[in-house]
Structure formats: C-alpha cells, structure tokens
Amino acid sequence: MTTIIFMKRKEFYLIIEPLTERLYRFAYSLIPEDLQAEQLIIDGFNAFLIKQKKNLLRREVDFKEKRDLQVLRKIYFKAILRHISEIGLRRSTQLQDHTRLNKPSEFKAFYNLEPKLRMILSLRFDAQLTVEEIEEISQMAKYEVIEKLHNGRFLLMNELNKGVIAHG
Amino acid sequence: MDNFYTKKITPYLDGSLSSEEQNEFEAFVRTHPEVEIEIKKKQEEMSLLKDLMPAPQLTSQSLESLNNELRVSIFNLLKPEPKNALDRIKHGLEDWFSR
C-alpha cells in the first residue's frame, strides 16, 4: 500500500534539486558568465516561488511513484524556465547594451545569435522540449518559435560550413 | 520520394508535428527506407549543431552553493503561515531538521 502525503518544503526541494544543472545550461546560453548565470537561476527560481506560492505545496504527491515525480518535476522545470527566460532575455540585452558582457571566445557563432534565437535553440536541442512546450515557456506564437528555430539552425550551420571551407 | 512527407522531416525532428501527424509520418517512414536515410542525415546535422552550442558544467562547489541558495529560497518563500502554536512548533521543527 502506498501512502499519499502533502508535500513538505524539504520534499519540494528534492523534486527541484536534480534540475539545477539543466537550469544552469539554459541560463548560461542566455548569459555566458558563471556568476551571472547562477544569479539568473536564483532570480528566476524566486520569481517562480513567489508567483506560484499558494499552489506549490498543496499537491498530493506519492513519492513512491517515480513516474508521478518525473511528471511533476517536468511541470516545475518548464515553469522555472519560463521565469528564467523572461528575466534572462531582458538581462542579456541590458548587459550587452552596457558592453559589460564580453562574448566568450568559445562558441562564438552561438553567442553571435540574438538572445531569443539562443533561447529557442537551447530549449529545443539541450532541454529537448517540443515546439509546443517552447511556445508555452517563451510566450511566443508557434509560427514564431518555428521560424526562430529554423533561423537559428540555419545561421549556426552557415558558420559551421564557413569554418569547414576556411580550414580547407 | 514523396514531397509531402520529406517536407515533414524537419518538423518531425523539431517535435512540432501533432501526435496524429507524427504517427502518420512514422508509419510512412517504416515503408520508405529512403526517407529514413534522409532522417538520419538530418539527425547527424543536428548533432553537429549541438556541438556548436555550449554545454557548461557547474563545479561541485558551485553546484552545492547554488543548491543551497535554492533550498534557502524554498524555506524562506514557502514558509507556511502558522495558524496556532502547534503549527509554529511543527514548522520550527521542520526548519531545524532540514538544516
């Protein structure tokens, strides 16, 4: 027999903890600087907690059911990504405007893309989310997500081909 | 090759087909090996693309410190309002045991 219990804060943390590294990769795709990316996760996470405070612990979760946990973890993952992307896009533009952010020497082609394209590519190819899920996170229309996905891929592949030609 | 279905390769790999379209496409691919070859080519292209994207990793120290920050946020921002003295004791104990 399995017991159904209401979530405690510690249990909620156990659902969130395995997401940290994936959140970091996403934040870093928007702001390629260690501390800034970490701060972005904290700010996005706090915004998520404040917005959803009332409902977060009121879920009945069967912690013995791995599938339930995975489903819940994915729901939270997407909700946190939504806040990180909202704050991250704004912050990434501000940091670039003030030239406080130097583009990293690695992955130049990727960081030459506008932040929205980087966000969509990262959500699709790193976070492995579907177009519908990206639509939900980015608050963009489906056609816009598809267009950005196409443009981002095209521009990156172009850079790759240029590199191949340049190096013979 | 059926143009209608080849046009669906990229949306299929992008995950933008509806589940109905996806099932239809997969059924078509099973009987058309040439489309399967095209899909493999596109998949290789996509894995090249992933190589052009950063995949940074947190050091164990940074990971621990970031997790601590998230944990503190959870404990501070999701602190339930105590309804009575018993609640206050219960929440205090929860805080204490979770340190």
Tab-separated table of C-alpha atoms in Angstrom:
chain	number	residue	atom	x	y	z
A	1	MET	CA	0.000	0.000	0.000
A	2	THR	CA	1.357	3.429	-0.874
A	3	THR	CA	0.761	6.480	1.265
A	4	ILE	CA	-0.314	9.784	-0.181
A	5	ILE	CA	1.091	12.781	1.646
A	6	PHE	CA	1.072	16.530	1.223
A	7	MET	CA	4.406	17.985	0.278
A	8	LYS	CA	6.780	19.500	2.794
A	9	ARG	CA	9.351	22.102	1.812
A	10	LYS	CA	12.132	19.553	2.058
A	11	GLU	CA	10.286	17.208	-0.290
A	12	PHE	CA	9.672	20.029	-2.706
A	13	TYR	CA	13.400	20.736	-2.700
A	14	LEU	CA	14.110	17.083	-3.518
A	15	ILE	CA	11.970	17.446	-6.645
A	16	ILE	CA	13.813	20.582	-7.704
A	17	GLU	CA	17.400	19.585	-6.884
A	18	PRO	CA	18.060	17.333	-9.927
A	19	LEU	CA	17.113	20.231	-12.227
A	20	THR	CA	19.912	22.597	-11.211
A	21	GLU	CA	22.466	21.600	-13.841
A	22	ARG	CA	19.952	21.734	-16.675
A	23	LEU	CA	18.768	25.140	-15.493
A	24	TYR	CA	22.372	26.298	-15.425
A	25	ARG	CA	22.994	25.249	-19.032
A	26	PHE	CA	19.910	27.178	-20.084
A	27	ALA	CA	20.855	30.283	-18.086
A	28	TYR	CA	24.388	30.126	-19.481
A	29	SER	CA	23.066	30.035	-23.037
A	30	LEU	CA	21.489	33.442	-22.324
A	31	ILE	CA	24.240	34.935	-20.165
A	32	PRO	CA	27.641	33.318	-20.676
A	33	GLU	CA	29.193	34.245	-17.378
A	34	ASP	CA	29.280	31.858	-14.401
A	35	LEU	CA	28.113	34.143	-11.611
A	36	GLN	CA	25.564	35.994	-13.751
A	37	ALA	CA	24.101	32.691	-14.945
A	38	GLU	CA	23.857	31.410	-11.367
A	39	GLN	CA	22.224	34.658	-10.253
A	40	LEU	CA	19.769	34.366	-13.127
A	41	ILE	CA	18.709	30.921	-11.890
A	42	ILE	CA	18.219	32.211	-8.343
A	43	ASP	CA	16.164	35.193	-9.534
A	44	GLY	CA	14.073	33.107	-11.925
A	45	PHE	CA	13.507	30.491	-9.240
A	46	ASN	CA	12.470	33.086	-6.655
A	47	ALA	CA	10.056	34.647	-9.152
A	48	PHE	CA	8.592	31.178	-9.756
A	49	LEU	CA	8.194	30.542	-5.999
A	50	ILE	CA	6.572	33.910	-5.380
A	51	LYS	CA	4.153	33.557	-8.312
A	52	GLN	CA	3.091	30.004	-7.524
A	53	LYS	CA	3.500	30.079	-3.765
A	54	LYS	CA	-0.111	29.234	-2.980
A	55	ASN	CA	-0.271	26.041	-5.006
A	56	LEU	CA	3.205	24.585	-4.806
A	57	LEU	CA	2.905	22.607	-1.589
A	58	ARG	CA	-0.769	21.848	-1.952
A	59	ARG	CA	-0.221	18.925	-4.241
A	60	GLU	CA	-0.808	15.383	-3.260
A	61	VAL	CA	2.295	13.542	-4.282
A	62	ASP	CA	3.019	9.903	-3.994
A	63	PHE	CA	6.771	9.920	-3.523
A	64	LYS	CA	6.932	6.196	-4.099
A	65	GLU	CA	5.643	6.635	-7.642
A	66	LYS	CA	8.673	7.577	-9.733
A	67	ARG	CA	6.523	8.447	-12.711
A	68	ASP	CA	4.440	10.935	-10.700
A	69	LEU	CA	7.617	12.593	-9.526
A	70	GLN	CA	9.010	12.836	-13.041
A	71	VAL	CA	5.808	14.380	-14.358
A	72	LEU	CA	5.751	16.907	-11.545
A	73	ARG	CA	9.448	17.652	-11.982
A	74	LYS	CA	8.898	18.390	-15.668
A	75	ILE	CA	5.984	20.731	-14.879
A	76	TYR	CA	8.171	22.657	-12.443
A	77	PHE	CA	11.134	22.611	-14.825
A	78	LYS	CA	9.087	24.288	-17.549
A	79	ALA	CA	7.588	26.815	-15.119
A	80	ILE	CA	11.038	27.784	-13.807
A	81	LEU	CA	12.413	28.015	-17.359
A	82	ARG	CA	9.612	30.425	-18.171
A	83	HIS	CA	10.697	32.816	-15.422
A	84	ILE	CA	14.391	32.419	-16.205
A	85	SER	CA	13.786	33.130	-19.890
A	86	GLU	CA	11.701	36.215	-19.127
A	87	ILE	CA	14.317	37.705	-16.806
A	88	GLY	CA	17.247	36.349	-18.816
A	89	LEU	CA	16.217	37.899	-22.116
A	90	ARG	CA	15.874	41.307	-20.506
A	91	ARG	CA	19.125	40.975	-18.594
A	92	SER	CA	21.063	39.634	-21.551
A	93	THR	CA	20.047	42.656	-23.651
A	94	GLN	CA	20.891	45.084	-20.839
A	95	LEU	CA	24.286	43.517	-20.270
A	96	GLN	CA	25.102	43.629	-23.960
A	97	ASP	CA	23.956	47.237	-24.245
A	98	HIS	CA	26.312	48.257	-21.487
A	99	THR	CA	29.109	46.170	-23.005
A	100	ARG	CA	29.629	44.693	-19.578
A	101	LEU	CA	29.390	41.270	-21.087
A	102	ASN	CA	32.190	40.017	-23.229
A	103	LYS	CA	31.322	37.346	-25.694
A	104	PRO	CA	33.157	34.154	-24.789
A	105	SER	CA	35.879	33.055	-27.192
A	106	GLU	CA	34.322	29.622	-27.422
A	107	PHE	CA	31.014	29.086	-29.206
A	108	LYS	CA	31.299	32.453	-30.932
A	109	ALA	CA	28.795	31.562	-33.625
A	110	PHE	CA	26.229	30.672	-30.988
A	111	TYR	CA	26.787	33.816	-28.926
A	112	ASN	CA	26.650	35.964	-32.053
A	113	LEU	CA	22.988	34.989	-32.386
A	114	GLU	CA	20.395	37.238	-30.790
A	115	PRO	CA	19.323	36.080	-27.286
A	116	LYS	CA	15.875	34.914	-28.429
A	117	LEU	CA	17.407	32.569	-31.013
A	118	ARG	CA	19.833	31.196	-28.432
A	119	MET	CA	16.975	30.653	-26.042
A	120	ILE	CA	14.897	28.717	-28.584
A	121	LEU	CA	17.853	26.581	-29.724
A	122	SER	CA	18.788	25.766	-26.158
A	123	LEU	CA	15.228	24.823	-25.209
A	124	ARG	CA	14.895	22.608	-28.252
A	125	PHE	CA	18.284	20.929	-28.509
A	126	ASP	CA	19.576	20.965	-24.958
A	127	ALA	CA	16.416	20.829	-22.859
A	128	GLN	CA	14.851	18.582	-25.559
A	129	LEU	CA	11.469	20.305	-25.360
A	130	THR	CA	8.845	20.201	-28.106
A	131	VAL	CA	7.776	23.260	-30.082
A	132	GLU	CA	4.512	23.362	-28.104
A	133	GLU	CA	6.416	23.372	-24.818
A	134	ILE	CA	8.756	26.097	-26.081
A	135	GLU	CA	5.718	28.107	-27.160
A	136	GLU	CA	4.445	27.898	-23.580
A	137	ILE	CA	7.783	28.852	-21.995
A	138	SER	CA	8.744	31.639	-24.391
A	139	GLN	CA	5.209	33.056	-24.690
A	140	MET	CA	5.735	33.255	-28.446
A	141	ALA	CA	3.321	32.101	-31.120
A	142	LYS	CA	4.020	28.675	-32.624
A	143	TYR	CA	4.950	30.117	-36.025
A	144	GLU	CA	7.446	32.429	-34.332
A	145	VAL	CA	9.071	29.555	-32.443
A	146	ILE	CA	9.351	27.503	-35.640
A	147	GLU	CA	10.747	30.488	-37.533
A	148	LYS	CA	13.365	31.187	-34.870
A	149	LEU	CA	14.298	27.537	-34.667
A	150	HIS	CA	14.782	27.482	-38.420
A	151	ASN	CA	16.769	30.745	-38.491
A	152	GLY	CA	18.967	29.767	-35.572
A	153	ARG	CA	19.759	26.402	-37.093
A	154	PHE	CA	20.433	27.971	-40.491
A	155	LEU	CA	22.786	30.628	-39.086
A	156	LEU	CA	24.697	28.135	-36.968
A	157	MET	CA	25.091	25.654	-39.843
A	158	ASN	CA	26.262	28.506	-42.041
A	159	GLU	CA	29.007	29.302	-39.538
A	160	LEU	CA	29.959	25.651	-39.429
A	161	ASN	CA	30.201	25.481	-43.224
A	162	LYS	CA	32.269	28.683	-43.301
A	163	GLY	CA	34.663	27.100	-40.818
A	164	VAL	CA	34.953	23.952	-42.907
A	165	ILE	CA	35.718	25.997	-46.041
A	166	ALA	CA	38.211	28.216	-44.214
A	167	HIS	CA	40.095	25.211	-42.859
A	168	GLY	CA	40.064	23.523	-46.244
B	1	MET	CA	10.420	10.496	-52.847
B	2	ASP	CA	7.084	11.811	-51.640
B	3	ASN	CA	7.495	15.574	-51.323
B	4	PHE	CA	4.650	15.854	-48.855
B	5	TYR	CA	6.427	13.618	-46.359
B	6	THR	CA	10.000	14.820	-46.978
B	7	LYS	CA	8.834	18.311	-46.017
B	8	LYS	CA	7.813	16.848	-42.684
B	9	ILE	CA	11.288	15.565	-41.756
B	10	THR	CA	12.436	18.788	-40.085
B	11	PRO	CA	9.167	19.440	-38.224
B	12	TYR	CA	9.268	15.785	-37.134
B	13	LEU	CA	12.770	16.180	-35.708
B	14	ASP	CA	11.859	19.565	-34.242
B	15	GLY	CA	8.965	17.941	-32.421
B	16	SER	CA	6.448	20.295	-33.985
B	17	LEU	CA	4.142	17.657	-35.531
B	18	SER	CA	0.935	16.817	-33.698
B	19	SER	CA	0.842	13.280	-32.282
B	20	GLU	CA	-1.538	12.280	-35.078
B	21	GLU	CA	0.794	13.667	-37.770
B	22	GLN	CA	3.755	12.071	-36.036
B	23	ASN	CA	2.128	8.627	-36.061
B	24	GLU	CA	1.212	9.044	-39.720
B	25	PHE	CA	4.748	10.147	-40.570
B	26	GLU	CA	6.341	7.259	-38.676
B	27	ALA	CA	4.077	4.775	-40.442
B	28	PHE	CA	5.161	6.253	-43.781
B	29	VAL	CA	8.857	6.068	-42.828
B	30	ARG	CA	8.549	2.377	-41.945
B	31	THR	CA	7.676	1.595	-45.545
B	32	HIS	CA	10.078	4.122	-47.153
B	33	PRO	CA	13.732	3.448	-46.271
B	34	GLU	CA	14.902	6.387	-48.406
B	35	VAL	CA	13.097	8.777	-46.044
B	36	GLU	CA	14.749	7.030	-43.117
B	37	ILE	CA	18.153	7.777	-44.704
B	38	GLU	CA	17.172	11.438	-45.032
B	39	ILE	CA	16.117	11.498	-41.383
B	40	LYS	CA	19.488	10.051	-40.336
B	41	LYS	CA	21.290	12.723	-42.377
B	42	LYS	CA	19.265	15.457	-40.680
B	43	GLN	CA	19.915	13.908	-37.277
B	44	GLU	CA	23.657	13.975	-37.953
B	45	GLU	CA	23.314	17.627	-38.940
B	46	MET	CA	21.540	18.299	-35.664
B	47	SER	CA	24.202	16.582	-33.608
B	48	LEU	CA	26.794	18.794	-35.371
B	49	LEU	CA	24.628	21.705	-34.388
B	50	LYS	CA	24.667	20.617	-30.749
B	51	ASP	CA	28.463	20.689	-30.894
B	52	LEU	CA	28.218	24.384	-31.724
B	53	MET	CA	26.244	25.026	-28.564
B	54	PRO	CA	27.787	25.403	-25.102
B	55	ALA	CA	27.249	22.659	-22.529
B	56	PRO	CA	28.809	24.200	-19.414
B	57	GLN	CA	29.038	22.235	-16.202
B	58	LEU	CA	28.976	23.557	-12.691
B	59	THR	CA	31.887	22.637	-10.435
B	60	SER	CA	30.789	20.512	-7.490
B	61	GLN	CA	31.396	23.509	-5.231
B	62	SER	CA	29.246	25.845	-7.360
B	63	LEU	CA	26.553	23.199	-7.649
B	64	GLU	CA	26.427	22.791	-3.895
B	65	SER	CA	26.332	26.515	-3.289
B	66	LEU	CA	23.616	27.060	-5.919
B	67	ASN	CA	21.548	24.215	-4.473
B	68	ASN	CA	21.906	25.779	-1.045
B	69	GLU	CA	20.598	29.090	-2.391
B	70	LEU	CA	17.578	27.337	-3.916
B	71	ARG	CA	16.956	25.463	-0.702
B	72	VAL	CA	17.080	28.660	1.359
B	73	SER	CA	14.651	30.306	-1.086
B	74	ILE	CA	12.237	27.403	-0.716
B	75	PHE	CA	12.407	27.523	3.062
B	76	ASN	CA	12.009	31.284	3.227
B	77	LEU	CA	9.483	31.905	0.480
B	78	LEU	CA	7.287	28.877	1.073
B	79	LYS	CA	7.084	29.288	4.811
B	80	PRO	CA	3.505	28.438	5.751
B	81	GLU	CA	1.593	30.875	7.924
B	82	PRO	CA	1.216	29.242	11.350
B	83	LYS	CA	-2.404	29.048	12.411
B	84	ASN	CA	-1.652	28.241	16.036
B	85	ALA	CA	1.139	27.495	18.495
B	86	LEU	CA	1.268	23.847	17.433
B	87	ASP	CA	1.836	24.897	13.796
B	88	ARG	CA	4.609	27.201	14.926
B	89	ILE	CA	6.344	24.316	16.693
B	90	LYS	CA	5.795	21.982	13.716
B	91	HIS	CA	7.286	24.468	11.225
B	92	GLY	CA	10.160	25.249	13.575
B	93	LEU	CA	10.966	21.557	13.796
B	94	GLU	CA	10.744	21.187	10.024
B	95	ASP	CA	13.208	24.066	9.614
B	96	TRP	CA	15.516	22.600	12.209
B	97	PHE	CA	15.526	19.080	10.766
B	98	SER	CA	16.118	20.367	7.255
B	99	ARG	CA	19.266	22.283	8.044
